[in-house]
Amino acid sequence: LARDGMQQWTPDLIWFNATDVLLTPNYYVQQMFANTVGDQVVESTLNSGNERLYHVVTRTDDMLYVKLVNVSADGETLTIDLANVPDGTATFTRLTGDKKAVNTFQNKDRIAPQTGTATLENGSLTMELPAYSVTILTFKLK
């Protein structure tokens, strides 16, 4: 938490001034991960030549969360294979933007989460992961 103009460093999550509050991209990443916590980590593999692509898969009794982070300057097309997950529509939340971009009080939503849907067919879906992005896919298991 930092007051605008009074900070000692810049990795703060929330900025404020006398009239407004500003949420940073770092805040949104923390929020995205906090809202999709599983109680089990699912064993998974990532087959990609991109060494700057990271993932973790977690689940609850009725939800599966696939978290993907691309810290590369290049987008990546990824095919996700999910055995034993019912076909249908998954939702996703994505945060992406220029590596050096920041939110400001004048442009509060420069980098903010966007939502969408993806379709799982025959246990597989293909998705584009933009450069410098965090994407969280949510699948209903029941």
N, CA, C and O atoms as a DFTB+ gen file, in Angstrom:
568 C
 N C O
     1  1       0.859      -1.164       0.000
     2  2       0.000       0.000       0.000
     3  2       0.907       1.227       0.000
     4  3       1.809       1.329       0.831
     5  1       0.678       2.150      -0.915
     6  2       1.550       3.323      -0.999
     7  2       0.745       4.564      -1.375
     8  3      -0.164       4.507      -2.203
     9  1       1.094       5.667      -0.759
    10  2       0.486       6.945      -1.117
    11  2       1.260       7.534      -2.287
    12  3       2.490       7.578      -2.270
    13  1       0.539       7.981      -3.293
    14  2       1.152       8.559      -4.480
    15  2       2.085       9.703      -4.098
    16  3       1.690      10.635      -3.398
    17  1       3.320       9.619      -4.567
    18  2       4.315      10.646      -4.276
    19  2       5.067      10.449      -2.980
    20  3       5.976      11.222      -2.675
    21  1       4.713       9.433      -2.206
    22  2       5.352       9.219      -0.898
    23  2       6.015       7.852      -0.782
    24  3       6.362       7.429       0.321
    25  1       6.195       7.166      -1.886
    26  2       6.709       5.803      -1.858
    27  2       8.232       5.778      -1.805
    28  3       8.903       6.724      -2.219
    29  1       8.761       4.671      -1.285
    30  2      10.200       4.456      -1.230
    31  2      10.644       3.416      -2.250
    32  3      11.839       3.302      -2.524
    33  1       9.723       2.664      -2.811
    34  2      10.030       1.662      -3.823
    35  2       8.778       1.475      -4.683
    36  3       7.730       2.039      -4.371
    37  1       8.873       0.702      -5.744
    38  2       7.744       0.597      -6.664
    39  2       7.030      -0.747      -6.728
    40  3       6.107      -0.857      -7.535
    41  1       7.359      -1.764      -5.969
    42  2       6.590      -2.992      -6.126
    43  2       5.289      -3.019      -5.316
    44  3       4.780      -4.097      -5.008
    45  1       4.758      -1.874      -4.977
    46  2       3.528      -1.837      -4.198
    47  2       2.345      -2.356      -5.011
    48  3       2.352      -2.284      -6.239
    49  1       1.332      -2.878      -4.324
    50  2       0.171      -3.451      -4.987
    51  2      -0.954      -2.443      -5.201
    52  3      -1.643      -2.480      -6.220
    53  1      -1.134      -1.554      -4.248
    54  2      -2.233      -0.589      -4.291
    55  2      -1.668       0.799      -4.001
    56  3      -0.942       0.995      -3.027
    57  1      -2.009       1.752      -4.853
    58  2      -1.625       3.148      -4.670
    59  2      -2.879       3.952      -4.350
    60  3      -3.978       3.588      -4.769
    61  1      -2.715       5.035      -3.613
    62  2      -3.862       5.901      -3.338
    63  2      -3.383       7.343      -3.280
    64  3      -2.208       7.621      -3.041
    65  1      -4.317       8.244      -3.504
    66  2      -4.064       9.666      -3.275
    67  2      -5.264      10.186      -2.499
    68  3      -6.023       9.386      -1.953
    69  1      -5.458      11.471      -2.431
    70  2      -6.531      12.025      -1.605
    71  2      -7.920      11.653      -2.108
    72  3      -8.880      11.686      -1.338
    73  1      -8.047      11.298      -3.391
    74  2      -9.382      11.058      -3.942
    75  2      -9.569       9.718      -4.636
    76  3     -10.695       9.370      -4.993
    77  1      -8.505       8.959      -4.837
    78  2      -8.626       7.791      -5.700
    79  2      -7.731       6.643      -5.247
    80  3      -6.798       6.833      -4.466
    81  1      -8.033       5.442      -5.756
    82  2      -7.249       4.231      -5.502
    83  2      -6.834       3.658      -6.851
    84  3      -7.617       3.671      -7.802
    85  1      -5.611       3.157      -6.937
    86  2      -5.076       2.594      -8.171
    87  2      -4.579       1.181      -7.901
    88  3      -3.745       0.969      -7.021
    89  1      -5.094       0.210      -8.662
    90  2      -4.651      -1.173      -8.546
    91  2      -3.587      -1.425      -9.608
    92  3      -3.755      -1.046     -10.767
    93  1      -2.502      -2.060      -9.212
    94  2      -1.381      -2.301     -10.119
    95  2      -1.525      -3.671     -10.789
    96  3      -2.304      -4.505     -10.326
    97  1      -0.779      -3.911     -11.879
    98  2      -0.764      -5.256     -12.465
    99  2      -0.349      -6.318     -11.443
   100  3      -0.874      -7.431     -11.470
   101  1       0.576      -5.994     -10.551
   102  2       0.978      -6.950      -9.510
   103  2      -0.210      -7.321      -8.624
   104  3      -0.368      -8.481      -8.243
   105  1      -1.039      -6.340      -8.300
   106  2      -2.239      -6.610      -7.509
   107  2      -3.135      -7.604      -8.245
   108  3      -3.616      -8.574      -7.661
   109  1      -3.352      -7.346      -9.541
   110  2      -4.240      -8.209     -10.319
   111  2      -3.719      -9.646     -10.393
   112  3      -4.510     -10.586     -10.324
   113  1      -2.415      -9.829     -10.532
   114  2      -1.859     -11.187     -10.554
   115  2      -2.151     -11.887      -9.226
   116  3      -2.583     -13.040      -9.212
   117  1      -1.915     -11.195      -8.120
   118  2      -2.194     -11.790      -6.805
   119  2      -3.672     -12.133      -6.668
   120  3      -4.018     -13.191      -6.143
   121  1      -4.542     -11.246      -7.138
   122  2      -5.976     -11.472      -7.075
   123  2      -6.380     -12.685      -7.916
   124  3      -7.165     -13.523      -7.473
   125  1      -5.840     -12.768      -9.124
   126  2      -6.165     -13.893     -10.011
   127  2      -5.771     -15.223      -9.373
   128  3      -6.544     -16.180      -9.401
   129  1      -4.579     -15.283      -8.804
   130  2      -4.134     -16.529      -8.185
   131  2      -4.931     -16.828      -6.913
   132  3      -5.248     -17.988      -6.647
   133  1      -5.253     -15.818      -6.136
   134  2      -6.006     -16.035      -4.894
   135  2      -7.425     -16.527      -5.172
   136  3      -7.993     -17.265      -4.366
   137  1      -7.998     -16.125      -6.304
   138  2      -9.362     -16.526      -6.632
   139  2      -9.450     -17.906      -7.272
   140  3     -10.549     -18.393      -7.534
   141  1      -8.313     -18.540      -7.527
   142  2      -8.312     -19.846      -8.203
   143  2      -7.383     -20.819      -7.477
   144  3      -6.555     -21.487      -8.097
   145  1      -7.532     -20.885      -6.184
   146  2      -6.697     -21.773      -5.383
   147  2      -7.328     -23.156      -5.347
   148  3      -8.489     -23.309      -4.967
   149  1      -6.575     -24.138      -5.734
   150  2      -7.033     -25.510      -5.591
   151  2      -6.549     -26.068      -4.264
   152  3      -5.695     -25.474      -3.606
   153  1      -7.095     -27.207      -3.875
   154  2      -6.599     -27.836      -2.654
   155  2      -5.705     -29.030      -2.955
   156  3      -5.216     -29.695      -2.042
   157  1      -5.492     -29.300      -4.263
   158  2      -4.563     -30.350      -4.692
   159  2      -3.802     -29.845      -5.908
   160  3      -4.378     -29.214      -6.794
   161  1      -2.509     -30.125      -5.944
   162  2      -1.714     -29.856      -7.144
   163  2      -1.805     -31.090      -8.027
   164  3      -1.617     -32.213      -7.558
   165  1      -2.093     -30.881      -9.300
   166  2      -2.242     -31.971     -10.254
   167  2      -0.936     -32.130     -11.016
   168  3      -0.382     -31.158     -11.529
   169  1      -0.446     -33.373     -11.085
   170  2       0.771     -33.622     -11.860
   171  2       0.515     -33.255     -13.315
   172  3      -0.500     -33.641     -13.894
   173  1       1.451     -32.503     -13.900
   174  2       1.285     -32.055     -15.281
   175  2       2.647     -31.845     -15.921
   176  3       3.658     -31.701     -15.234
   177  1       2.657     -31.832     -17.242
   178  2       3.891     -31.557     -17.984
   179  2       3.610     -30.467     -18.998
   180  3       2.478     -30.279     -19.445
   181  1       4.659     -29.762     -19.346
   182  2       4.565     -28.707     -20.339
   183  2       5.572     -29.021     -21.428
   184  3       6.781     -29.001     -21.197
   185  1       5.064     -29.311     -22.617
   186  2       5.924     -29.630     -23.751
   187  2       5.994     -28.418     -24.664
   188  3       5.152     -28.241     -25.545
   189  1       6.992     -27.596     -24.448
   190  2       7.163     -26.378     -25.237
   191  2       8.644     -26.082     -25.327
   192  3       9.391     -26.331     -24.381
   193  1       9.066     -25.558     -26.448
   194  2      10.456     -25.147     -26.584
   195  2      10.726     -23.808     -25.916
   196  3      11.872     -23.364     -25.845
   197  1       9.677     -23.170     -25.428
   198  2       9.811     -21.866     -24.774
   199  2      10.178     -22.072     -23.305
   200  3       9.349     -22.508     -22.506
   201  1      11.408     -21.759     -22.963
   202  2      11.869     -21.934     -21.585
   203  2      11.365     -20.835     -20.660
   204  3      11.648     -20.848     -19.462
   205  1      10.628     -19.894     -21.209
   206  2      10.096     -18.792     -20.413
   207  2       8.583     -18.908     -20.249
   208  3       7.876     -17.918     -20.059
   209  1       8.117     -20.143     -20.328
   210  2       6.707     -20.450     -20.145
   211  2       6.584     -21.343     -18.909
   212  3       7.254     -22.371     -18.806
   213  1       5.720     -20.940     -17.971
   214  2       5.582     -21.662     -16.699
   215  2       4.118     -22.037     -16.492
   216  3       3.216     -21.410     -17.047
   217  1       3.902     -23.069     -15.683
   218  2       2.529     -23.500     -15.438
   219  2       2.410     -24.201     -14.101
   220  3       3.395     -24.656     -13.520
   221  1       1.183     -24.274     -13.632
   222  2       0.811     -25.110     -12.499
   223  2      -0.660     -25.448     -12.682
   224  3      -1.441     -24.627     -13.163
   225  1      -1.031     -26.662     -12.297
   226  2      -2.419     -27.111     -12.395
   227  2      -2.854     -27.519     -10.990
   228  3      -2.183     -28.303     -10.319
   229  1      -3.993     -26.970     -10.556
   230  2      -4.544     -27.323      -9.252
   231  2      -6.021     -27.644      -9.424
   232  3      -6.619     -27.348     -10.458
   233  1      -6.594     -28.251      -8.400
   234  2      -8.006     -28.623      -8.481
   235  2      -8.647     -28.614      -7.110
   236  3      -7.987     -28.679      -6.073
   237  1      -9.971     -28.530      -7.156
   238  2     -10.831     -28.799      -6.006
   239  2     -11.690     -29.989      -6.416
   240  3     -11.430     -30.601      -7.452
   241  1     -12.696     -30.326      -5.637
   242  2     -13.569     -31.439      -6.016
   243  2     -14.297     -31.183      -7.329
   244  3     -14.546     -32.115      -8.094
   245  1     -14.642     -29.919      -7.594
   246  2     -15.464     -29.646      -8.773
   247  2     -14.847     -28.674      -9.788
   248  3     -15.490     -28.359     -10.789
   249  1     -13.623     -28.193      -9.559
   250  2     -12.997     -27.239     -10.477
   251  2     -11.534     -27.625     -10.740
   252  3     -10.856     -28.170      -9.869
   253  1     -11.068     -27.332     -11.955
   254  2      -9.677     -27.517     -12.330
   255  2      -9.157     -26.174     -12.808
   256  3      -9.802     -25.506     -13.616
   257  1      -7.978     -25.770     -12.307
   258  2      -7.367     -24.491     -12.659
   259  2      -6.028     -24.737     -13.340
   260  3      -5.146     -25.383     -12.774
   261  1      -5.879     -24.222     -14.553
   262  2      -4.626     -24.304     -15.283
   263  2      -4.069     -22.883     -15.348
   264  3      -4.642     -22.000     -15.987
   265  1      -2.946     -22.687     -14.674
   266  2      -2.333     -21.359     -14.618
   267  2      -1.097     -21.360     -15.515
   268  3      -0.207     -22.198     -15.369
   269  1      -1.059     -20.400     -16.450
   270  2       0.006     -20.319     -17.449
   271  2       0.619     -18.921     -17.423
   272  3      -0.094     -17.918     -17.441
   273  1       1.941     -18.872     -17.381
   274  2       2.645     -17.597     -17.367
   275  2       3.653     -17.598     -18.500
   276  3       4.493     -18.493     -18.597
   277  1       3.565     -16.592     -19.353
   278  2       4.511     -16.424     -20.454
   279  2       5.309     -15.145     -20.188
   280  3       4.783     -14.042     -20.336
   281  1       6.568     -15.293     -19.798
   282  2       7.419     -14.129     -19.537
   283  2       8.307     -13.802     -20.731
   284  3       9.260     -13.033     -20.613
   285  1       7.991     -14.385     -21.871
   286  2       8.737     -14.161     -23.105
   287  2       8.197     -12.943     -23.850
   288  3       7.044     -12.553     -23.667
   289  1       9.034     -12.355     -24.682
   290  2       8.620     -11.243     -25.542
   291  2       7.813     -11.728     -26.739
   292  3       7.323     -10.914     -27.522
   293  1       7.671     -13.031     -26.893
   294  2       6.927     -13.610     -28.008
   295  2       5.693     -14.346     -27.506
   296  3       5.708     -14.953     -26.435
   297  1       4.616     -14.283     -28.302
   298  2       3.434     -15.073     -27.994
   299  2       3.731     -16.546     -28.230
   300  3       4.702     -16.898     -28.899
   301  1       2.897     -17.386     -27.681
   302  2       3.083     -18.833     -27.781
   303  2       1.723     -19.482     -27.987
   304  3       0.785     -19.215     -27.237
   305  1       1.614     -20.330     -28.996
   306  2       0.401     -21.121     -29.183
   307  2       0.605     -22.438     -28.462
   308  3       1.592     -23.136     -28.695
   309  1      -0.322     -22.775     -27.593
   310  2      -0.177     -23.953     -26.747
   311  2      -1.409     -24.829     -26.890
   312  3      -2.535     -24.334     -26.839
   313  1      -1.202     -26.129     -27.069
   314  2      -2.293     -27.091     -27.059
   315  2      -2.322     -27.723     -25.678
   316  3      -1.313     -28.232     -25.191
   317  1      -3.476     -27.683     -25.065
   318  2      -3.648     -28.200     -23.711
   319  2      -4.465     -29.477     -23.806
   320  3      -5.595     -29.463     -24.295
   321  1      -3.897     -30.581     -23.340
   322  2      -4.570     -31.871     -23.329
   323  2      -4.953     -32.199     -21.895
   324  3      -4.112     -32.217     -20.997
   325  1      -6.240     -32.459     -21.699
   326  2      -6.760     -32.728     -20.359
   327  2      -7.584     -34.005     -20.364
   328  3      -8.760     -34.004     -20.726
   329  1      -6.952     -35.076     -19.961
   330  2      -7.664     -36.351     -19.854
   331  2      -8.629     -36.273     -18.674
   332  3      -8.325     -35.654     -17.654
   333  1      -9.773     -36.896     -18.818
   334  2     -10.769     -37.012     -17.751
   335  2     -11.417     -35.691     -17.351
   336  3     -12.020     -35.599     -16.282
   337  1     -11.299     -34.664     -18.200
   338  2     -12.013     -33.412     -17.962
   339  2     -13.150     -33.356     -18.973
   340  3     -12.916     -33.528     -20.170
   341  1     -14.375     -33.117     -18.515
   342  2     -15.507     -33.107     -19.446
   343  2     -15.352     -32.021     -20.516
   344  3     -14.944     -30.897     -20.223
   345  1     -15.683     -32.376     -21.750
   346  2     -15.685     -31.387     -22.826
   347  2     -16.689     -30.290     -22.511
   348  3     -17.677     -30.512     -21.812
   349  1     -16.420     -29.112     -23.034
   350  2     -17.326     -27.991     -22.829
   351  2     -16.555     -26.687     -22.798
   352  3     -15.415     -26.600     -23.255
   353  1     -17.198     -25.694     -22.255
   354  2     -16.628     -24.355     -22.235
   355  2     -15.888     -24.111     -20.922
   356  3     -16.401     -24.375     -19.835
   357  1     -14.683     -23.607     -21.059
   358  2     -13.904     -23.167     -19.899
   359  2     -13.877     -21.650     -19.915
   360  3     -13.971     -21.032     -20.975
   361  1     -13.752     -21.068     -18.771
   362  2     -13.553     -19.622     -18.706
   363  2     -12.073     -19.355     -18.486
   364  3     -11.359     -20.188     -17.929
   365  1     -11.622     -18.199     -18.922
   366  2     -10.248     -17.822     -18.608
   367  2     -10.181     -16.351     -18.246
   368  3     -10.990     -15.535     -18.689
   369  1      -9.196     -16.045     -17.432
   370  2      -8.864     -14.677     -17.072
   371  2      -7.430     -14.458     -17.499
   372  3      -6.561     -15.290     -17.239
   373  1      -7.178     -13.326     -18.163
   374  2      -5.837     -13.064     -18.691
   375  2      -5.422     -11.637     -18.353
   376  3      -6.212     -10.696     -18.431
   377  1      -4.155     -11.515     -17.977
   378  2      -3.535     -10.216     -17.760
   379  2      -2.331     -10.146     -18.682
   380  3      -1.460     -11.015     -18.636
   381  1      -2.278      -9.119     -19.517
   382  2      -1.164      -8.987     -20.439
   383  2      -0.935      -7.518     -20.756
   384  3      -1.843      -6.695     -20.644
   385  1       0.273      -7.207     -21.147
   386  2       0.596      -5.836     -21.515
   387  2       2.072      -5.696     -21.786
   388  3       2.851      -6.625     -21.568
   389  1       2.448      -4.536     -22.259
   390  2       3.847      -4.247     -22.508
   391  2       4.650      -4.435     -21.222
   392  3       4.174      -4.130     -20.128
   393  1       5.855      -4.933     -21.370
   394  2       6.697      -5.271     -20.214
   395  2       6.911      -4.092     -19.264
   396  3       6.979      -4.281     -18.050
   397  1       7.017      -2.889     -19.804
   398  2       7.302      -1.723     -18.964
   399  2       6.070      -0.860     -18.688
   400  3       6.185       0.185     -18.047
   401  1       4.912      -1.274     -19.155
   402  2       3.693      -0.488     -18.946
   403  2       3.254      -0.573     -17.489
   404  3       3.437      -1.595     -16.826
   405  1       2.680       0.509     -17.012
   406  2       2.147       0.570     -15.657
   407  2       0.772       1.232     -15.700
   408  3       0.458       1.972     -16.633
   409  1      -0.022       0.965     -14.706
   410  2      -1.283       1.675     -14.555
   411  2      -0.989       3.011     -13.894
   412  3      -0.095       3.112     -13.054
   413  1      -1.735       4.026     -14.271
   414  2      -1.577       5.360     -13.683
   415  2      -2.954       5.857     -13.254
   416  3      -3.975       5.287     -13.638
   417  1      -2.975       6.903     -12.468
   418  2      -4.257       7.471     -12.069
   419  2      -5.013       8.012     -13.281
   420  3      -6.241       8.097     -13.250
   421  1      -4.304       8.378     -14.341
   422  2      -4.940       8.861     -15.558
   423  2      -5.378       7.711     -16.471
   424  3      -6.285       7.884     -17.285
   425  1      -4.748       6.551     -16.345
   426  2      -5.075       5.379     -17.166
   427  2      -5.056       4.142     -16.267
   428  3      -4.129       3.333     -16.310
   429  1      -6.102       4.020     -15.456
   430  2      -6.150       2.992     -14.413
   431  2      -6.278       1.568     -14.949
   432  3      -5.893       0.615     -14.273
   433  1      -6.814       1.419     -16.153
   434  2      -7.057       0.089     -16.700
   435  2      -6.121      -0.260     -17.843
   436  3      -6.440      -1.120     -18.664
   437  1      -4.971       0.396     -17.909
   438  2      -4.016       0.072     -18.979
   439  2      -3.708      -1.417     -18.970
   440  3      -3.723      -2.066     -20.016
   441  1      -3.430      -1.954     -17.795
   442  2      -3.215      -3.394     -17.643
   443  2      -4.184      -3.882     -16.568
   444  3      -4.007      -3.624     -15.377
   445  1      -5.212      -4.592     -17.026
   446  2      -6.239      -5.113     -16.126
   447  2      -6.704      -6.460     -16.684
   448  3      -6.605      -6.691     -17.889
   449  1      -7.200      -7.334     -15.843
   450  2      -7.631      -8.650     -16.317
   451  2      -8.767      -8.565     -17.325
   452  3      -9.668      -7.735     -17.207
   453  1      -8.700      -9.439     -18.312
   454  2      -9.756      -9.613     -19.302
   455  2     -10.252     -11.051     -19.166
   456  3      -9.488     -11.946     -18.804
   457  1     -11.514     -11.265     -19.453
   458  2     -12.067     -12.611     -19.353
   459  2     -12.532     -13.087     -20.730
   460  3     -12.797     -12.286     -21.627
   461  1     -12.622     -14.391     -20.870
   462  2     -13.082     -14.986     -22.115
   463  2     -13.439     -16.437     -21.893
   464  3     -13.455     -16.931     -20.765
   465  1     -13.725     -17.107     -22.989
   466  2     -14.046     -18.528     -22.922
   467  2     -13.211     -19.291     -23.938
   468  3     -12.755     -18.739     -24.940
   469  1     -13.026     -20.550     -23.659
   470  2     -12.326     -21.471     -24.557
   471  2     -13.105     -22.775     -24.549
   472  3     -13.756     -23.112     -23.560
   473  1     -13.036     -23.502     -25.649
   474  2     -13.800     -24.746     -25.761
   475  2     -12.868     -25.948     -25.726
   476  3     -11.917     -26.047     -26.502
   477  1     -13.163     -26.847     -24.816
   478  2     -12.445     -28.116     -24.719
   479  2     -13.224     -29.143     -25.518
   480  3     -14.381     -29.432     -25.211
   481  1     -12.579     -29.703     -26.560
   482  2     -13.201     -30.728     -27.391
   483  2     -12.290     -31.938     -27.453
   484  3     -11.097     -31.821     -27.733
   485  1     -12.870     -33.106     -27.188
   486  2     -12.099     -34.352     -27.161
   487  2     -10.894     -34.246     -26.234
   488  3      -9.827     -34.789     -26.520
   489  1     -11.078     -33.542     -25.120
   490  2     -10.028     -33.416     -24.117
   491  2      -8.883     -32.497     -24.495
   492  3      -7.813     -32.577     -23.892
   493  1      -9.079     -31.615     -25.489
   494  2      -7.984     -30.775     -25.955
   495  2      -8.491     -29.385     -26.332
   496  3      -9.624     -29.224     -26.785
   497  1      -7.643     -28.397     -26.140
   498  2      -7.925     -27.059     -26.641
   499  2      -6.611     -26.374     -26.985
   500  3      -5.574     -26.661     -26.387
   501  1      -6.665     -25.472     -27.949
   502  2      -5.490     -24.718     -28.359
   503  2      -5.722     -23.263     -27.990
   504  3      -6.798     -22.711     -28.220
   505  1      -4.690     -22.649     -27.412
   506  2      -4.830     -21.278     -26.931
   507  2      -3.564     -20.500     -27.218
   508  3      -2.456     -21.026     -27.115
   509  1      -3.741     -19.234     -27.583
   510  2      -2.616     -18.315     -27.766
   511  2      -2.316     -17.656     -26.426
   512  3      -3.201     -17.096     -25.779
   513  1      -1.053     -17.734     -26.026
   514  2      -0.605     -17.039     -24.820
   515  2       0.192     -15.825     -25.267
   516  3       1.300     -15.979     -25.781
   517  1      -0.335     -14.632     -25.088
   518  2       0.387     -13.447     -25.527
   519  2       1.710     -13.282     -24.779
   520  3       1.920     -13.876     -23.722
   521  1       2.587     -12.471     -25.343
   522  2       3.830     -12.129     -24.652
   523  2       3.496     -11.471     -23.319
   524  3       2.489     -10.774     -23.192
   525  1       4.342     -11.697     -22.342
   526  2       4.185     -11.083     -21.011
   527  2       2.747     -11.224     -20.504
   528  3       2.048     -10.232     -20.299
   529  1       2.328     -12.455     -20.311
   530  2       0.943     -12.677     -19.897
   531  2       0.824     -13.714     -18.793
   532  3       1.681     -14.581     -18.619
   533  1      -0.267     -13.591     -18.059
   534  2      -0.710     -14.590     -17.092
   535  2      -2.115     -14.981     -17.522
   536  3      -2.984     -14.122     -17.670
   537  1      -2.340     -16.274     -17.723
   538  2      -3.651     -16.774     -18.133
   539  2      -4.058     -17.878     -17.169
   540  3      -3.277     -18.789     -16.891
   541  1      -5.277     -17.795     -16.662
   542  2      -5.798     -18.847     -15.790
   543  2      -7.082     -19.381     -16.400
   544  3      -8.069     -18.661     -16.553
   545  1      -7.044     -20.669     -16.748
   546  2      -8.211     -21.373     -17.289
   547  2      -8.932     -22.075     -16.148
   548  3      -8.294     -22.658     -15.271
   549  1     -10.242     -22.021     -16.157
   550  2     -11.062     -22.672     -15.134
   551  2     -12.030     -23.637     -15.807
   552  3     -12.829     -23.245     -16.657
   553  1     -11.943     -24.904     -15.411
   554  2     -12.787     -25.958     -15.966
   555  2     -13.682     -26.519     -14.865
   556  3     -13.219     -26.777     -13.754
   557  1     -14.954     -26.705     -15.172
   558  2     -15.863     -27.376     -14.241
   559  2     -15.686     -28.873     -14.411
   560  3     -15.700     -29.383     -15.531
   561  1     -15.519     -29.577     -13.298
   562  2     -15.324     -31.018     -13.348
   563  2     -16.618     -31.790     -13.159
   564  3     -16.679     -32.973     -13.494
   565  1     -17.642     -31.157     -12.637
   566  2     -18.922     -31.845     -12.401
   567  2     -20.033     -31.064     -13.039
   568  3     -21.194     -31.466     -12.960
